[in-house]
Short mmCIF file of C-alpha atoms and ligand atoms in Angstrom, two decimals:
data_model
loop_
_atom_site.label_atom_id
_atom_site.label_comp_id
_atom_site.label_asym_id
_atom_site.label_seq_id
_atom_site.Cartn_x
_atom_site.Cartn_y
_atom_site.Cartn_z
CA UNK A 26 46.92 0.19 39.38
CA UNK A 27 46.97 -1.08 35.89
CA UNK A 28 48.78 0.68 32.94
CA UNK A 29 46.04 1.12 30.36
CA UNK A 30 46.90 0.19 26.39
CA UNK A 31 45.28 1.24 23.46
CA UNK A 32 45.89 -0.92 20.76
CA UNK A 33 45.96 -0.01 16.97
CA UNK A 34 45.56 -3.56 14.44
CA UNK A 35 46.41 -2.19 11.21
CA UNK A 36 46.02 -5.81 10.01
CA UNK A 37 46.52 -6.18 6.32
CA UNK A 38 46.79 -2.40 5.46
CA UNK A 39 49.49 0.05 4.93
CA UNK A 40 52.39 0.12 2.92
CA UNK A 41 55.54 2.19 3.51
CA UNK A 42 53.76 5.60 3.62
CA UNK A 43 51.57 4.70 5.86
CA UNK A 44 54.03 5.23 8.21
CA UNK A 45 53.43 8.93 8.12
CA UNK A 46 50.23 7.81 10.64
CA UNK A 47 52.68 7.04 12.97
CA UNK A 48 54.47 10.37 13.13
CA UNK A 49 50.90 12.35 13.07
CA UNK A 50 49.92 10.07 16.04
CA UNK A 51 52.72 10.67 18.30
CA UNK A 52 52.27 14.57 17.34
CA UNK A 53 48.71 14.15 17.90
CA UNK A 54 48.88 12.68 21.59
CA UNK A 55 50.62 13.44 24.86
CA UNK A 56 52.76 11.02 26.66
CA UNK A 57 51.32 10.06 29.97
CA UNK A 58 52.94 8.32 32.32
CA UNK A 59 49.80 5.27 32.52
CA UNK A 60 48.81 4.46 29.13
CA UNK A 61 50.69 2.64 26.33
CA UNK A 62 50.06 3.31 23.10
CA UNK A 63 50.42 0.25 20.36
CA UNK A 64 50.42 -0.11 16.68
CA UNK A 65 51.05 -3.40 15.28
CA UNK A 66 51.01 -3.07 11.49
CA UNK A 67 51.71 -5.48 9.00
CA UNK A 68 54.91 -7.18 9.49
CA UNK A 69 57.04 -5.96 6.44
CA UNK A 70 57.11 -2.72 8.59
CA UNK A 71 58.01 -3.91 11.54
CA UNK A 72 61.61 -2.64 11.60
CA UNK A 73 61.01 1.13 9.74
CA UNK A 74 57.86 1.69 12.00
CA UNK A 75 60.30 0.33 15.30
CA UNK A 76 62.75 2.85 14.19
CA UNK A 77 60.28 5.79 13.81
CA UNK A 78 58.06 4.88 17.13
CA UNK A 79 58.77 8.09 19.17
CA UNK A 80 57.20 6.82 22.01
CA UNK A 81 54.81 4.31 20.40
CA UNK A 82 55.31 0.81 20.93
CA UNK A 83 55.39 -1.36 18.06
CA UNK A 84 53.71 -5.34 17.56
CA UNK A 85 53.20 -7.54 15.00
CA UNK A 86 49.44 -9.14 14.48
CA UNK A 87 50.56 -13.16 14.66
CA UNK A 88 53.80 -15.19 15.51
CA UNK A 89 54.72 -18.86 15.15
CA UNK A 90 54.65 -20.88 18.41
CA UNK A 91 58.26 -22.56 17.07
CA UNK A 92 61.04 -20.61 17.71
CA UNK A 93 62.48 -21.25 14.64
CA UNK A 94 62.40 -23.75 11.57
CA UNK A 95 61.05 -24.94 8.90
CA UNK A 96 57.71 -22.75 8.48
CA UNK A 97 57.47 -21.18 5.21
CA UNK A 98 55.98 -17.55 5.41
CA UNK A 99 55.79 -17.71 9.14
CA UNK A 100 57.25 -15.57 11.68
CA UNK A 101 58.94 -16.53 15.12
CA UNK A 102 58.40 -14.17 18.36
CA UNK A 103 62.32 -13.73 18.46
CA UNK A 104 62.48 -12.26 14.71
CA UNK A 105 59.59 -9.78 15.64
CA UNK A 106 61.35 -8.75 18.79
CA UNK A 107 64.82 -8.51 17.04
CA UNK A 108 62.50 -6.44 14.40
CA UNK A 109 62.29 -4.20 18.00
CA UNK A 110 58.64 -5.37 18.81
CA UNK A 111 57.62 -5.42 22.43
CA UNK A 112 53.85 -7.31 21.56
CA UNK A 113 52.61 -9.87 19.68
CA UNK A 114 48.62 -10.15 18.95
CA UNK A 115 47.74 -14.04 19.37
CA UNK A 116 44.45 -15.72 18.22
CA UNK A 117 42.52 -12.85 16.76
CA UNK A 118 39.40 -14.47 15.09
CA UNK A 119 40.35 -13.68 12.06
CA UNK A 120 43.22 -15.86 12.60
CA UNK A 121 41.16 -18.80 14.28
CA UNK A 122 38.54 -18.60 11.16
CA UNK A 123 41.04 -17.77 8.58
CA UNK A 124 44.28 -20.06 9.59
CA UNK A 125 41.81 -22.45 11.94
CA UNK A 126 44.15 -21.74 14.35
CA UNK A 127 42.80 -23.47 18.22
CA UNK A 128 43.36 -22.64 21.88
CA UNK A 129 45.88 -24.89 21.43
CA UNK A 130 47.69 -23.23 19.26
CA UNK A 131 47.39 -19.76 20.06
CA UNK A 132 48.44 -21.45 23.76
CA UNK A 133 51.81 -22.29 21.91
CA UNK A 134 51.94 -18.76 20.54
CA UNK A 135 51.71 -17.18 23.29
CA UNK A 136 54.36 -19.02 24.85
CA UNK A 137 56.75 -18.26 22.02
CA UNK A 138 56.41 -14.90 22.30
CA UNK A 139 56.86 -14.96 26.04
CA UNK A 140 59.87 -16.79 25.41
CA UNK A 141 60.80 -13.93 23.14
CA UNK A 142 60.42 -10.77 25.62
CA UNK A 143 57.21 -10.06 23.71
CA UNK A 144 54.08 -8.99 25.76
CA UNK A 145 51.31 -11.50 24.02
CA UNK A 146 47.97 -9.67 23.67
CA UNK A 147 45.68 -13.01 23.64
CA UNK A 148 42.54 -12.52 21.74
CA UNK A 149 38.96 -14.02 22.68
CA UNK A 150 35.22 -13.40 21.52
CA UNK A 151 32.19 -15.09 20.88
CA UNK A 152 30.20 -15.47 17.86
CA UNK A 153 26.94 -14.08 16.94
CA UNK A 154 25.10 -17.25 17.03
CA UNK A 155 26.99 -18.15 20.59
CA UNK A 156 25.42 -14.79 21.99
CA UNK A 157 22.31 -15.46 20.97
CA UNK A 158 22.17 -18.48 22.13
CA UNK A 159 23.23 -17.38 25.82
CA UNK A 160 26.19 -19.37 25.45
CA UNK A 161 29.19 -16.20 25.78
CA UNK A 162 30.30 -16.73 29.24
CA UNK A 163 30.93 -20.40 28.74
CA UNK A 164 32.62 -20.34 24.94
CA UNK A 165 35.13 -17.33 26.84
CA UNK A 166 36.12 -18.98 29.69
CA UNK A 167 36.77 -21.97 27.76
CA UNK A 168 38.84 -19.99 24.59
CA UNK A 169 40.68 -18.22 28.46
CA UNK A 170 41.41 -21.33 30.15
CA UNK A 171 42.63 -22.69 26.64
CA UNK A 172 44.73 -19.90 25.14
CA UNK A 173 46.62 -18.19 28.48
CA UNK A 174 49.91 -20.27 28.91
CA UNK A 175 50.08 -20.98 32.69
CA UNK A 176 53.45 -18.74 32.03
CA UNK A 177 50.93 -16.10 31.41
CA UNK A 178 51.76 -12.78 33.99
CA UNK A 179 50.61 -9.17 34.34
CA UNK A 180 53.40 -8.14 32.56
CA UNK A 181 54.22 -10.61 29.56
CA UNK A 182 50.12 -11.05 28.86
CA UNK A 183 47.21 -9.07 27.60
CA UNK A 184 43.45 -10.42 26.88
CA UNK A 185 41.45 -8.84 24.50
CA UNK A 186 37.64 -9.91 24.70
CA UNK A 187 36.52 -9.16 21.11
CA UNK A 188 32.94 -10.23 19.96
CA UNK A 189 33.19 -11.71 16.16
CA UNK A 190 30.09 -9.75 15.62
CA UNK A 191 31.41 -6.61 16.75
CA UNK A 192 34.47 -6.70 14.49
CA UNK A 193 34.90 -3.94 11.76
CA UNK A 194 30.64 -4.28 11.33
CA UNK A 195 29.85 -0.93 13.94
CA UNK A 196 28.03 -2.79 16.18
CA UNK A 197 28.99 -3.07 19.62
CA UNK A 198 27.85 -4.56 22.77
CA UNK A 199 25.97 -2.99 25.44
CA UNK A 200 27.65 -1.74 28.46
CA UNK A 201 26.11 -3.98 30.49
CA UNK A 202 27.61 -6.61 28.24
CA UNK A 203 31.06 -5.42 28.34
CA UNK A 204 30.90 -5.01 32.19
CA UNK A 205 29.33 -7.86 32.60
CA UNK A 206 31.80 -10.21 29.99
CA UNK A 207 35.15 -8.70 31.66
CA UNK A 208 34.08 -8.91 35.15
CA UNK A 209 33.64 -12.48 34.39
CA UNK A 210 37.24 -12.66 32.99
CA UNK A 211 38.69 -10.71 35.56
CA UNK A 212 37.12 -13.23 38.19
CA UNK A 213 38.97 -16.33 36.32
CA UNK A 214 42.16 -14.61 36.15
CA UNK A 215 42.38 -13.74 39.67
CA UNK A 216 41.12 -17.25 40.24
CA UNK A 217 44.29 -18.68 38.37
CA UNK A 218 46.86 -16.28 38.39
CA UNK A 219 46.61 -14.40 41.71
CA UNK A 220 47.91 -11.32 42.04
CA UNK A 221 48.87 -11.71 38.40
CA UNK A 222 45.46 -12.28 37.09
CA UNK A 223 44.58 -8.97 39.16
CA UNK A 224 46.89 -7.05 37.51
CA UNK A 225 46.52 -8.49 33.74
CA UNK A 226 45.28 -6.09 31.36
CA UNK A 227 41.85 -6.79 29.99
CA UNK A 228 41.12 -4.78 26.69
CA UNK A 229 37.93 -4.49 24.43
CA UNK A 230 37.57 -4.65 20.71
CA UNK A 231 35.13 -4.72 17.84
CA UNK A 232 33.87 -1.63 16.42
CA UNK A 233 36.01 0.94 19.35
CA UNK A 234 35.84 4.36 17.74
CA UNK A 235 36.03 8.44 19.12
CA UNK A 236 32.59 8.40 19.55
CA UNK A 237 32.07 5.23 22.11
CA UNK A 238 35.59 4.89 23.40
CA UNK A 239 34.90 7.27 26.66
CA UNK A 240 31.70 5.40 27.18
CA UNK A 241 33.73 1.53 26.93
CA UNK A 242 36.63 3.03 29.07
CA UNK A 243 34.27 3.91 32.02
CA UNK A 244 33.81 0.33 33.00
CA UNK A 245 36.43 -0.71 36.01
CA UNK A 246 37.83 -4.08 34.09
CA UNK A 247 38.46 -2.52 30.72
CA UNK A 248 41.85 -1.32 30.62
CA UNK A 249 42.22 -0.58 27.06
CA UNK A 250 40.75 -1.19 23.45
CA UNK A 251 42.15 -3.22 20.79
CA UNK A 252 41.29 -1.37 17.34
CA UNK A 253 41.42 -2.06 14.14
CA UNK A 254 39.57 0.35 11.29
CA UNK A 255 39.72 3.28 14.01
CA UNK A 256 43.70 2.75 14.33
CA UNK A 257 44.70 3.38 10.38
CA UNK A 258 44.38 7.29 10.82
CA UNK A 259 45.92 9.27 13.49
CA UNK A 260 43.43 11.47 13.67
CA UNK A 261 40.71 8.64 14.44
CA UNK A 262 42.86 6.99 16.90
CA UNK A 263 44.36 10.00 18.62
CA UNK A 264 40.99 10.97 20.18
CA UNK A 265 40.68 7.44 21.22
CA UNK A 266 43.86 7.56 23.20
CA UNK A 267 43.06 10.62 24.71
CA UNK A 268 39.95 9.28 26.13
CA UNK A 269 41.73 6.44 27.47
CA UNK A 270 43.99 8.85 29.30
CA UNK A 271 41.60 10.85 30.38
CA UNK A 272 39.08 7.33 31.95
P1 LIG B 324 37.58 -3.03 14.40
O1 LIG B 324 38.54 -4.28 14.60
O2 LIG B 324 38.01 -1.98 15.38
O3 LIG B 324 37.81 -2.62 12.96
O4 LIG B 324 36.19 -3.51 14.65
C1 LIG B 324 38.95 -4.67 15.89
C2 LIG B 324 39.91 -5.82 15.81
O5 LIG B 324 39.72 -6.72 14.98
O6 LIG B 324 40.91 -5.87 16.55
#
């Protein structure tokens, strides 16, 4: 059976008393034995937040795919695991728009933070204009096959399928779209990795909140949510867990 993870992106928000969320959230839920919980703020608080975790696991949102160097402003996986990090969050879109980061790339990342210890949460998702266009299935199996280091194991690697168009707008896919989008991600895993790719974790993101999480959770290949808005405040993300625990 697979551990579930819910997944908190703070991206770029929070400052040092933010922190407080953390403590609220680990008062807020109760440990069970099958789900992870994750926050990966920003990465100035990497080391305070490791310290306070209580339970929580900590990640940062990005890492470099060098180990070390000569990379101004970058980070390497080893620096966020020394920071006590177990994850890393690879190839979010906003990172692929923003940094025009490729599968290449984010391949490299994910390698570096395997190399690390780190557990790489590898993110994919179509565009608007790719799902109207009936073109999903092929843009994620090529952004999979692309990204996932062959490295990649049930243990050191996550995938989170997030639609562009579902991120931080409040619009989210049908069911029958999420079933039908990690089914077909679950059937190329287990087609390259094995028993691996059976036993990867497959999470959804874009728009997860309280109200929809039970609904998302129900379907057999989600194992988790990756969430970003809904994470900030323990009190939105703590129901979120709990559904998670309770799928
Ligand atoms: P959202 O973001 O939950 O605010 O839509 C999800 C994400 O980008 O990981």
């Amino acid at each position: 059976m697979r551990r579930k993870l819910a997944a908190g992106n703070w991206k770029m928000n929070g400052l040092a008393a933010s922190l407080s969320e953390l403590t609220a959230l680990s008062d807020a839920i109760s440990p069970d034995a099958n789900t992870d919980v994750l926050i990966c703020p920003p990465a100035p608080l990497l080391f305070r937040a490791s310290d306070m975790a209580n339970g929580i696991q900590i990640g940062a949102q990005d890492c470099h795919s060098n180990l070390e160097g000569a990379h101004t402003g970058d980070l390497s996986a080893s620096m966020i695991a020394d920071a006590g990090a177990s994850f890393a969050i690879v190839g979010h879109s906003e990172r692929r728009e923003g940094h025009h980061e490729d599968d290449s790339d984010i391949r490299g990342k994910a390698r570096a933070a395997h190399s690390a210890g780190l557990t790489a949460i590898i993110c994919i998702g179509e565009s608007e204009e790719e799902r109207t266009t009936g073109k999903t299935l092929d843009v994620l199996g090529t952004q999979l096959a692309g990204s996932c280091p062959d490295d990649a194991t049930a243990t050191n690697t996550v995938i989170a399928y997030e639609p562009i168009w579902a991120i931080g707008t409040g619009k989210v896919p049908t069911q029958e779209q999420i079933v039908e989008v990690h089914d077909f991600l679950r059937e190329k895993l287990v087609a390259r990795f094995g028993d691996d790719g059976s036993n990867m974790r497959l999470l959804y993101g874009g728009s997860v909140k309280a109200s929809n999480a039970a609904t998302i959770f129900e379907a057999d290949n989600v194992d988790g949510a990756l969430v970003g808005g809904a994470s900030l405040k323990a009190s939105d993300f703590a129901p979120i867990v709990t559904a998670l625990q309770a799928s």
